[in-house]
Amino acid sequence: MITHTEAIIFKSVDYQESSKIVTAFTLEHGKIALMVRGVKKPKSKFSGLIEIGNILDVVYYYKSSRSVQILSEASYSVKNKNLRSNFEKMATMTSAIELISQLLHDDEINEPLFFFTKKMLSWLNSAEVHPPKLFPYIQIRLAELTGIGLQLDANNGDDKTNYLNLESGLVTNKQISSHSYKLTPKQFSYIRIALLTKSSTLFEIDFGTGELRQLIEHLDRYLKYHVEGLKARKSDAIFEQILQE
């Protein structure tokens, strides 16, 4: 079946002398593998297109019995040039893409997650805030989209000590299990704004040394607790460099 759809490039590996096999998140068939023949040749029509985070219009021949589909045409659907020219944006984007890829099963069609990923990449491309500050919001939204969203206890207040409880996903003013992590006031404010108002004011929070990194680690632990097989991201080696700045 000839398929024309949008696709977001997740991963690319060399294959033989001139080709690549890419992992792509497609609107039509979910996460699939695509063979891109001749892409490494100087005059390839795919030159510059097969890069992580690119949002493309693609045409491929889909056969359900085949593990790798054949890409025949590709062009930009959206051009996010800043993701390539800005190191911090590229590092944040790469870690986000790796996390999203782990949350998806092969061939799993997930339109809400596709459109979130597409919007997130364009948002990150144009954002004027420090890119790592966007990452906890991405984690919170991904938890929601995969059915394990965080919830605020009705008794929460800014003036109280708050905890992220891994089992229940509740953010409470009490440590209700051994798998609970204490939040700093700024970490709690970030989560609260992200859940209740989704206002851009959360990106104005001035975290202290190590607070942003710790918040990302807490949210990673929450995702790993609820998503079987979720692993540490290989791309975080670069991402952590900008978290330390």
Coordinates of C-alpha atoms in Angstrom, one line a residue:
M1 CA 0.0 0.0 0.0
I2 CA 1.4 3.4 -1.0
T3 CA 1.3 5.7 2.0
H4 CA 1.6 9.5 2.0
T5 CA 1.8 10.9 5.5
E6 CA 3.8 13.1 7.9
A7 CA 6.7 11.6 9.7
I8 CA 9.1 12.8 12.5
I9 CA 12.6 11.3 12.3
F10 CA 13.6 9.7 15.6
K11 CA 16.8 7.8 14.8
S12 CA 19.1 7.1 11.9
V13 CA 21.7 4.3 11.4
D14 CA 24.0 3.7 8.5
Y15 CA 23.2 0.7 6.3
Q16 CA 25.7 -0.7 3.8
E17 CA 27.7 1.9 1.8
S18 CA 25.2 4.5 0.9
S19 CA 21.9 3.9 2.7
K20 CA 20.4 4.4 6.1
I21 CA 17.6 2.8 8.1
V22 CA 15.7 5.4 10.1
T23 CA 13.2 5.1 12.9
A24 CA 10.3 7.4 12.1
F25 CA 7.1 8.3 14.0
T26 CA 4.5 8.5 11.3
L27 CA 0.9 9.7 11.6
E28 CA -0.4 6.8 9.6
H29 CA 1.4 3.8 11.0
G30 CA 3.1 5.0 14.2
K31 CA 6.7 4.2 14.9
I32 CA 8.2 2.3 12.0
A33 CA 11.6 1.6 10.3
L34 CA 12.2 3.1 6.9
M35 CA 15.0 2.1 4.4
V36 CA 16.4 5.3 2.8
R37 CA 18.4 4.1 -0.2
G38 CA 21.3 6.1 -1.5
V39 CA 20.9 8.9 1.1
K40 CA 24.7 9.2 1.7
K41 CA 25.4 9.8 -2.0
P42 CA 26.4 13.5 -2.7
K43 CA 23.4 14.1 -5.0
S44 CA 20.8 12.2 -3.1
K45 CA 17.3 13.7 -3.1
F46 CA 17.2 12.9 0.6
S47 CA 20.3 14.9 1.4
G48 CA 19.8 16.9 4.6
L49 CA 16.3 15.5 5.3
I50 CA 17.1 12.5 7.3
E51 CA 18.1 14.2 10.5
I52 CA 16.7 13.6 14.0
G53 CA 13.8 15.9 14.8
N54 CA 13.0 16.7 11.2
I55 CA 9.2 16.9 10.4
L56 CA 8.7 15.5 6.9
D57 CA 6.0 14.7 4.3
V58 CA 6.9 11.2 3.2
V59 CA 5.8 8.6 0.7
Y60 CA 6.6 4.9 1.3
Y61 CA 5.3 1.5 0.3
Y62 CA 3.8 -0.1 3.4
K63 CA 3.6 -3.9 3.8
S64 CA 2.5 -5.1 7.3
S65 CA 4.5 -8.3 6.9
R66 CA 7.8 -6.4 6.4
S67 CA 9.8 -5.1 9.3
V68 CA 11.4 -2.3 7.2
Q69 CA 9.4 -0.2 4.8
I70 CA 11.0 1.5 1.7
L71 CA 11.0 5.3 1.6
S72 CA 10.4 6.7 -1.9
E73 CA 9.8 10.4 -1.4
A74 CA 10.4 13.0 1.3
S75 CA 10.2 16.7 1.7
Y76 CA 10.0 19.2 4.6
S77 CA 6.6 19.5 6.3
V78 CA 7.9 22.0 8.8
K79 CA 11.4 23.6 8.9
N80 CA 12.7 24.1 12.4
K81 CA 16.1 25.6 11.6
N82 CA 17.0 26.8 15.1
L83 CA 17.0 23.2 16.3
R84 CA 20.2 22.6 14.3
S85 CA 21.9 25.9 14.9
N86 CA 21.4 26.2 18.7
F87 CA 23.4 23.6 20.7
E88 CA 21.1 23.9 23.8
K89 CA 17.9 23.4 21.7
M90 CA 19.4 20.5 19.8
A91 CA 20.5 18.7 23.1
T92 CA 17.0 19.3 24.6
M93 CA 15.3 18.1 21.4
T94 CA 17.4 15.0 21.2
S95 CA 16.7 13.9 24.8
A96 CA 12.9 14.6 24.3
I97 CA 12.8 12.6 21.1
E98 CA 14.6 9.7 22.8
L99 CA 12.1 9.7 25.7
I100 CA 9.1 9.8 23.3
S101 CA 10.5 7.0 21.2
Q102 CA 10.8 4.8 24.3
L103 CA 7.2 5.5 25.3
L104 CA 6.0 4.3 21.9
H105 CA 5.7 0.6 20.8
D106 CA 6.6 -0.2 17.3
D107 CA 3.6 0.2 14.9
E108 CA 1.6 1.9 17.6
I109 CA -0.6 4.6 16.1
N110 CA -1.0 7.5 18.5
E111 CA -2.3 10.7 17.0
P112 CA -2.4 12.8 20.2
L113 CA 1.3 12.0 20.9
F114 CA 2.2 12.6 17.2
F115 CA 0.6 16.1 17.2
F116 CA 2.2 16.9 20.6
T117 CA 5.6 15.9 19.3
K118 CA 5.2 18.0 16.2
K119 CA 4.0 21.0 18.2
M120 CA 6.7 20.5 20.8
L121 CA 9.5 20.6 18.2
S122 CA 8.1 23.8 16.7
W123 CA 7.7 25.3 20.1
L124 CA 11.2 24.4 21.1
N125 CA 12.5 25.9 17.8
S126 CA 11.0 29.3 18.5
A127 CA 11.2 29.4 22.3
E128 CA 13.3 32.2 23.8
V129 CA 13.6 30.7 27.3
H130 CA 16.5 28.5 28.4
P131 CA 15.7 25.2 26.5
P132 CA 16.2 22.8 29.5
K133 CA 13.5 24.7 31.4
L134 CA 11.0 23.2 28.8
F135 CA 12.0 19.6 29.5
P136 CA 10.0 19.0 32.8
Y137 CA 6.9 20.4 31.1
I138 CA 7.5 17.9 28.2
Q139 CA 7.8 15.1 30.8
I140 CA 4.6 16.1 32.6
R141 CA 2.7 16.3 29.3
L142 CA 4.0 12.9 28.1
A143 CA 2.9 11.4 31.4
E144 CA -0.6 12.8 30.8
L145 CA -0.7 11.5 27.2
T146 CA 0.4 8.0 28.2
G147 CA -2.4 7.8 30.8
I148 CA -0.2 8.2 33.9
G149 CA -0.6 12.0 34.5
L150 CA 0.3 13.6 37.8
Q151 CA -2.5 14.9 40.0
L152 CA -2.5 17.7 42.7
D153 CA -4.0 17.0 46.1
A154 CA -6.8 19.4 46.9
N155 CA -5.0 20.4 50.1
N156 CA -1.8 21.5 48.4
G157 CA -0.6 25.0 49.0
D158 CA 2.5 27.0 48.1
D159 CA 3.4 27.5 51.7
K160 CA 3.6 23.8 52.6
T161 CA 6.2 21.1 52.1
N162 CA 5.1 18.9 49.1
Y163 CA 6.1 15.5 47.8
L164 CA 5.8 13.6 44.5
N165 CA 4.5 10.2 45.3
L166 CA 5.6 7.7 42.6
E167 CA 2.9 5.0 43.1
S168 CA -0.1 7.2 42.9
G169 CA 1.2 10.1 40.9
L170 CA -0.2 12.5 43.6
V171 CA 1.6 15.6 44.5
T172 CA 0.7 16.0 48.2
N173 CA 1.8 17.8 51.4
K174 CA 2.4 14.4 53.0
Q175 CA 4.9 11.6 52.3
I176 CA 2.4 8.8 51.8
S177 CA 4.9 6.1 50.8
S178 CA 8.6 5.2 50.8
H179 CA 8.7 6.1 47.1
S180 CA 8.1 9.8 47.6
Y181 CA 10.4 12.7 46.7
K182 CA 10.4 16.0 48.5
L183 CA 9.9 19.0 46.2
T184 CA 11.4 22.4 46.7
P185 CA 8.9 25.3 46.6
K186 CA 10.1 26.2 43.1
Q187 CA 9.8 22.6 41.9
F188 CA 6.3 22.4 43.3
S189 CA 5.3 25.8 41.7
Y190 CA 6.5 24.5 38.3
I191 CA 4.5 21.3 38.5
R192 CA 1.4 23.2 39.9
I193 CA 1.4 25.7 37.1
A194 CA 2.0 23.0 34.5
L195 CA -0.9 21.0 35.7
L196 CA -3.4 23.8 36.5
T197 CA -2.9 26.6 34.1
K198 CA -0.2 25.6 31.5
S199 CA 0.9 29.2 31.7
S200 CA 4.3 30.3 30.3
T201 CA 5.0 31.8 33.7
L202 CA 6.4 28.5 34.8
F203 CA 9.4 29.1 32.5
E204 CA 10.2 32.3 34.5
I205 CA 10.9 30.3 37.7
D206 CA 14.4 31.0 38.7
F207 CA 15.7 27.6 39.9
G208 CA 18.6 27.4 42.3
T209 CA 21.7 25.4 41.7
G210 CA 20.7 21.8 40.8
E211 CA 17.0 22.3 41.3
L212 CA 16.0 22.0 37.6
R213 CA 18.2 18.9 37.2
Q214 CA 16.7 17.3 40.3
L215 CA 13.1 18.0 39.1
I216 CA 13.9 16.3 35.8
E217 CA 15.3 13.3 37.7
H218 CA 12.2 13.1 39.9
L219 CA 10.0 13.0 36.8
D220 CA 12.2 10.5 35.1
R221 CA 11.8 8.2 38.2
Y222 CA 8.1 8.6 38.1
L223 CA 8.0 7.7 34.4
K224 CA 10.3 4.7 34.9
Y225 CA 8.1 3.5 37.8
H226 CA 5.0 3.3 35.6
V227 CA 6.5 2.5 32.2
E228 CA 8.0 -1.0 32.0
G229 CA 11.4 -1.1 30.2
L230 CA 12.0 2.6 30.2
K231 CA 15.8 3.1 30.2
A232 CA 18.2 5.9 30.9
R233 CA 18.6 8.1 27.8
K234 CA 21.9 7.8 25.9
S235 CA 21.5 11.4 24.7
D236 CA 21.5 12.8 28.3
A237 CA 25.3 12.9 28.4
I238 CA 25.1 16.0 26.2
F239 CA 21.9 17.3 27.8
E240 CA 23.4 17.2 31.3
Q241 CA 26.2 19.5 30.2
I242 CA 23.7 22.3 29.7
L243 CA 21.9 21.5 32.9
Q244 CA 25.1 22.2 34.8
E245 CA 25.6 25.7 33.2

